[in-house]
Coordinates of C-alpha atoms in Angstrom, one line a residue:
M12 CA 0.0 0.0 0.0
P13 CA 1.5 3.4 -1.0
I14 CA 2.7 5.7 1.8
E15 CA 0.2 8.4 2.6
T16 CA 2.4 11.5 2.6
T17 CA -0.4 13.6 4.0
E18 CA -0.3 11.6 7.2
T19 CA 3.5 11.8 7.6
V20 CA 4.9 13.6 10.6
A21 CA 7.3 16.3 9.5
A22 CA 10.4 16.2 11.6
A23 CA 11.2 19.8 10.7
H24 CA 8.1 21.0 12.6
A25 CA 8.6 18.9 15.7
E26 CA 9.0 22.0 17.9
L27 CA 6.1 23.9 16.4
D28 CA 4.4 24.5 19.8
T29 CA 7.5 26.2 21.2
L30 CA 7.7 28.9 18.5
D31 CA 6.7 32.5 19.2
P32 CA 3.6 33.7 17.2
L33 CA 5.6 35.5 14.6
A34 CA 7.8 32.5 13.8
M35 CA 4.8 30.2 13.9
A36 CA 2.9 32.4 11.3
R37 CA 6.0 32.4 9.0
C38 CA 6.2 28.7 9.3
F39 CA 2.6 28.1 8.3
I40 CA 2.8 30.6 5.4
A41 CA 6.1 29.3 4.1
A42 CA 4.7 25.7 4.0
Q43 CA 1.9 26.9 1.7
Q44 CA 4.5 27.3 -1.1
G45 CA 4.3 23.5 -1.4
A46 CA 0.6 23.9 -2.4
V47 CA 1.6 26.1 -5.4
A48 CA 4.4 23.7 -6.4
A49 CA 2.1 20.7 -6.3
A50 CA -0.6 22.4 -8.4
L51 CA 2.0 23.5 -10.9
A52 CA 3.3 20.0 -11.2
A53 CA -0.3 18.8 -11.9
G54 CA -1.0 21.6 -14.5
D55 CA -1.0 19.4 -17.6
R56 CA -3.4 16.9 -16.0
I57 CA -5.7 19.7 -14.9
G58 CA -5.6 21.2 -18.4
A59 CA -6.3 17.8 -20.0
A60 CA -9.3 17.2 -17.6
A61 CA -10.7 20.6 -18.5
A62 CA -10.4 19.9 -22.3
A63 CA -12.2 16.6 -21.8
A64 CA -15.0 18.2 -19.9
V65 CA -15.8 21.0 -22.3
P66 CA -17.5 18.9 -25.1
R67 CA -19.8 17.3 -22.6
L68 CA -20.8 20.6 -21.0
R69 CA -21.4 22.1 -24.5
R70 CA -24.0 19.3 -24.9
G71 CA -25.7 20.4 -21.7
G72 CA -23.9 18.4 -19.1
R73 CA -23.3 19.3 -15.5
L74 CA -20.4 19.7 -13.2
L75 CA -21.1 17.3 -10.3
Y76 CA -18.7 17.7 -7.3
F77 CA -18.4 15.2 -4.4
G78 CA -16.3 15.2 -1.3
A79 CA -16.2 14.9 2.4
G80 CA -15.0 17.4 5.1
T81 CA -12.6 20.1 3.9
S82 CA -12.5 18.7 0.4
G83 CA -16.2 18.7 0.1
R84 CA -16.5 22.3 1.3
L85 CA -13.9 23.5 -1.1
A86 CA -15.7 21.7 -4.0
L87 CA -19.0 23.5 -2.8
L88 CA -17.2 26.8 -2.9
D89 CA -16.0 26.3 -6.4
A90 CA -19.5 25.3 -7.6
V91 CA -21.2 28.2 -6.0
E92 CA -18.8 30.8 -7.3
L93 CA -19.4 29.8 -11.0
V94 CA -22.9 31.4 -10.9
P95 CA -21.9 35.0 -10.2
T96 CA -18.6 34.8 -12.0
F97 CA -19.7 33.2 -15.2
S98 CA -23.5 33.2 -15.1
W99 CA -23.2 29.4 -15.1
P100 CA -26.7 27.9 -14.1
A101 CA -26.7 26.8 -10.5
Q102 CA -28.5 23.6 -11.6
R103 CA -25.5 22.7 -13.7
A104 CA -22.9 23.0 -10.9
I105 CA -23.9 20.8 -8.0
A106 CA -21.7 20.0 -5.0
T107 CA -22.7 17.1 -2.7
L108 CA -21.0 16.7 0.7
A109 CA -20.8 13.5 2.6
G110 CA -23.3 14.0 5.4
G111 CA -25.6 16.3 3.5
P112 CA -26.0 20.1 3.7
G113 CA -25.5 20.1 7.4
A114 CA -21.9 19.0 6.9
V115 CA -21.1 22.5 5.5
H116 CA -21.2 23.9 9.0
Q117 CA -20.5 20.9 11.2
A118 CA -18.6 17.7 10.8
V119 CA -20.9 14.7 10.4
E120 CA -19.0 11.8 11.9
G121 CA -18.8 8.6 9.8
A122 CA -20.4 10.2 6.7
E123 CA -17.2 9.9 4.7
D124 CA -17.2 6.1 5.2
D125 CA -20.7 5.6 3.9
A126 CA -20.3 4.2 0.4
A127 CA -23.9 3.2 0.0
Q128 CA -25.0 6.8 0.7
A129 CA -22.5 8.1 -1.8
E130 CA -24.0 6.0 -4.6
H131 CA -27.5 7.0 -3.5
D132 CA -26.5 10.7 -3.6
L133 CA -25.0 10.3 -7.1
M134 CA -28.0 8.4 -8.5
A135 CA -30.4 11.0 -7.0
L136 CA -29.0 13.5 -9.5
S137 CA -29.8 11.1 -12.5
P138 CA -26.3 11.4 -14.0
T139 CA -25.8 11.1 -17.7
A140 CA -22.9 10.6 -20.1
D141 CA -22.7 14.3 -20.6
D142 CA -22.0 15.0 -16.9
V143 CA -18.6 15.6 -15.4
V144 CA -18.2 14.0 -11.9
I145 CA -15.4 15.3 -9.8
G146 CA -14.4 13.5 -6.6
V147 CA -12.1 15.3 -4.2
A148 CA -10.3 13.7 -1.3
A149 CA -6.9 14.5 0.2
S150 CA -6.2 10.9 1.2
G151 CA -7.4 9.6 -2.1
R152 CA -9.1 6.7 -0.4
T153 CA -12.2 8.2 1.2
P154 CA -15.0 5.6 0.7
Y155 CA -17.6 8.2 -0.1
A156 CA -15.6 9.7 -3.0
M157 CA -14.5 6.3 -4.2
A158 CA -18.0 5.0 -4.3
V159 CA -19.2 8.0 -6.4
L160 CA -16.4 7.5 -9.0
R161 CA -17.0 3.8 -9.1
A162 CA -20.7 4.3 -9.8
A163 CA -20.4 7.2 -12.2
R164 CA -17.9 5.7 -14.7
P165 CA -20.2 2.8 -16.0
L166 CA -22.8 5.4 -16.7
G167 CA -20.5 7.1 -19.2
A168 CA -20.0 10.3 -17.1
L169 CA -16.5 11.9 -17.3
T170 CA -14.8 11.1 -14.0
I171 CA -12.1 13.3 -12.4
A172 CA -10.3 12.5 -9.2
I173 CA -8.4 15.2 -7.2
V174 CA -6.2 13.7 -4.5
N175 CA -3.0 14.6 -2.5
N176 CA -1.4 11.2 -2.2
P177 CA 0.5 9.6 -5.2
G178 CA -0.8 6.1 -5.9
A179 CA -4.1 6.7 -4.1
P180 CA -6.8 4.2 -5.0
M181 CA -9.2 6.9 -6.3
L182 CA -6.9 7.5 -9.2
A183 CA -7.7 4.1 -10.7
L184 CA -11.4 4.8 -10.5
A185 CA -11.3 8.0 -12.7
E186 CA -10.5 8.7 -16.3
H187 CA -8.5 11.8 -15.2
G188 CA -6.5 11.6 -12.0
I189 CA -5.0 14.7 -10.6
V190 CA -2.3 14.3 -7.9
L191 CA -1.4 17.3 -5.8
D192 CA 1.6 15.9 -3.9
T193 CA 1.8 18.3 -1.0
G194 CA 3.5 15.9 1.4
A195 CA 3.5 16.3 5.2
E196 CA 1.6 19.1 6.8
V197 CA 3.0 21.5 9.4
I198 CA 0.4 20.0 11.8
A199 CA 0.6 16.3 11.0
G200 CA -2.4 15.1 9.1
S201 CA -4.2 18.4 9.0
T202 CA -5.1 18.5 5.3
R203 CA -7.0 21.7 5.7
L204 CA -3.6 23.4 5.4
K205 CA -1.5 23.1 2.2
A206 CA -3.4 20.0 0.9
G207 CA -6.6 22.1 1.0
T208 CA -4.9 25.1 -0.6
A209 CA -3.6 22.9 -3.4
Q210 CA -7.2 21.5 -3.9
K211 CA -8.5 25.1 -4.0
I212 CA -5.9 26.0 -6.7
A213 CA -6.7 22.9 -8.7
L214 CA -10.5 23.4 -8.5
N215 CA -10.2 27.1 -9.4
T216 CA -7.9 26.2 -12.3
L217 CA -10.1 23.4 -13.6
S218 CA -13.3 25.3 -13.6
S219 CA -11.8 28.5 -14.9
C220 CA -10.2 26.7 -17.8
I221 CA -13.5 25.2 -18.6
M222 CA -15.4 28.5 -18.4
V223 CA -12.9 30.3 -20.7
Q224 CA -13.2 27.5 -23.3
L225 CA -17.0 27.9 -23.0
E226 CA -16.8 31.5 -24.2
K227 CA -17.4 33.0 -20.7
V228 CA -14.4 35.3 -20.9
Y229 CA -13.3 37.8 -23.6
G230 CA -9.5 38.3 -23.4
N231 CA -9.2 38.2 -19.7
L232 CA -12.4 40.1 -19.0
M233 CA -15.3 38.7 -17.0
V234 CA -17.9 39.4 -19.7
D235 CA -20.5 36.8 -18.5
L236 CA -20.7 37.9 -14.9
K237 CA -24.1 38.0 -13.2
A238 CA -24.6 41.6 -12.1
T239 CA -26.6 41.0 -8.9
N240 CA -25.4 43.9 -6.7
A241 CA -24.3 47.5 -7.1
K242 CA -20.6 46.6 -7.2
L243 CA -21.1 44.1 -10.0
V244 CA -23.4 46.5 -12.0
A245 CA -20.6 49.1 -11.8
R246 CA -18.1 46.5 -13.0
A247 CA -20.4 45.4 -15.8
T248 CA -20.8 49.1 -16.9
D249 CA -17.0 49.6 -16.8
L250 CA -16.6 46.5 -19.0
V251 CA -19.1 47.9 -21.6
V252 CA -17.3 51.2 -21.6
R253 CA -13.9 49.5 -22.1
L254 CA -15.1 47.2 -24.9
T255 CA -17.1 49.8 -26.8
G256 CA -15.5 53.1 -26.1
S257 CA -18.9 54.5 -25.2
D258 CA -19.5 57.0 -22.5
T259 CA -20.8 55.8 -19.1
P260 CA -24.4 57.0 -19.4
T261 CA -24.7 55.2 -22.8
A262 CA -23.2 52.1 -21.4
E263 CA -25.5 52.2 -18.4
R264 CA -28.6 52.7 -20.6
T265 CA -27.7 49.9 -23.0
L266 CA -26.7 47.5 -20.2
Q267 CA -30.1 48.0 -18.6
A268 CA -31.9 47.5 -21.9
C269 CA -29.9 44.3 -22.3
A270 CA -31.0 42.8 -18.9
L271 CA -27.5 43.6 -17.5
E272 CA -25.8 41.2 -20.0
V273 CA -22.4 42.6 -20.8
K274 CA -21.9 40.6 -24.0
T275 CA -25.3 41.5 -25.3
A276 CA -24.7 45.2 -24.6
V277 CA -21.3 45.2 -26.2
V278 CA -22.7 43.5 -29.4
A279 CA -25.6 46.0 -29.4
L280 CA -23.3 49.0 -29.3
R281 CA -20.5 47.7 -31.5
C282 CA -22.8 46.3 -34.2
G283 CA -25.6 48.8 -34.0
L284 CA -28.2 46.2 -33.0
D285 CA -31.2 46.2 -30.6
P286 CA -31.0 43.9 -27.6
V287 CA -33.0 41.1 -29.2
D288 CA -30.9 41.0 -32.3
A289 CA -27.7 41.3 -30.4
R290 CA -28.7 38.4 -28.2
A291 CA -29.6 36.3 -31.3
R292 CA -26.2 37.2 -32.9
L293 CA -24.4 35.9 -29.8
S294 CA -26.5 32.8 -29.6
G295 CA -25.9 32.0 -33.2
R296 CA -22.2 32.0 -32.4
G297 CA -22.2 29.8 -29.4
G298 CA -22.1 32.8 -27.0
S299 CA -18.7 33.8 -28.2
L300 CA -18.3 37.6 -28.0
R301 CA -15.1 37.4 -30.1
R302 CA -16.9 35.7 -33.0
A303 CA -20.0 37.9 -32.7
L304 CA -17.8 41.0 -33.1
R305 CA -15.5 39.4 -35.8
D306 CA -17.9 37.6 -38.1
P307 CA -19.7 39.6 -40.8
L308 CA -23.2 40.7 -40.2

């Protein structure tokens, strides 16, 4: 059985509790550099998983995240943030935690060991071959996450495993295995530290790569944001001004007429179209602002 590096006791930190608060803080922060290094080393695998996911999502598939404890909460955070950032439908980014919704705020003992419940939770979502199932577990052997991947693969869903231990059994259950080899933690076994940070980086990178490929970004601008508060409406207005060269009042009026859709407002102003025709032009080009502005009328 492979050594679980996330459970290894780091000799370098054996005197952790004797450090003064400043030295202790520096120790914890310095250790986080290992999370970045681990994510960089897994970059090609993350990119390959994103590339494999995009065709399924273009066909209407969903991102289905599963995990327990810290891993599950990080997966939930990634799913939730896709809605305001990219206007991704909430029903197409679903995170399920071992132990249910209550596990977000409080540990549910034994939930991560319940393989039968894991399969039940997956099947309750009626997964299809167009769905992307992402299992996240630092150890890479959490029964809940393993059961989800084991059940999802025969259904034809794309399966992705994100783990922190090389050789973890979850890797054999997924088409795309992503290893974030963060090694021993400053506090032995506390994977909410750099293992969790590496998972956050990997999840951010995976979903962001997917959304860029799905035409949710123009250049590096967040043109598909959901403007649900004053700050985001101001950001949306600034984007319209930047991309059209219009004055702020014109951008504000057009944005409001286009239901606060930045891409629609930009096409309307740049192509001289009303909101209905601008939206249709975008739709006919797969939601791509670049193609909507580039292709002949």
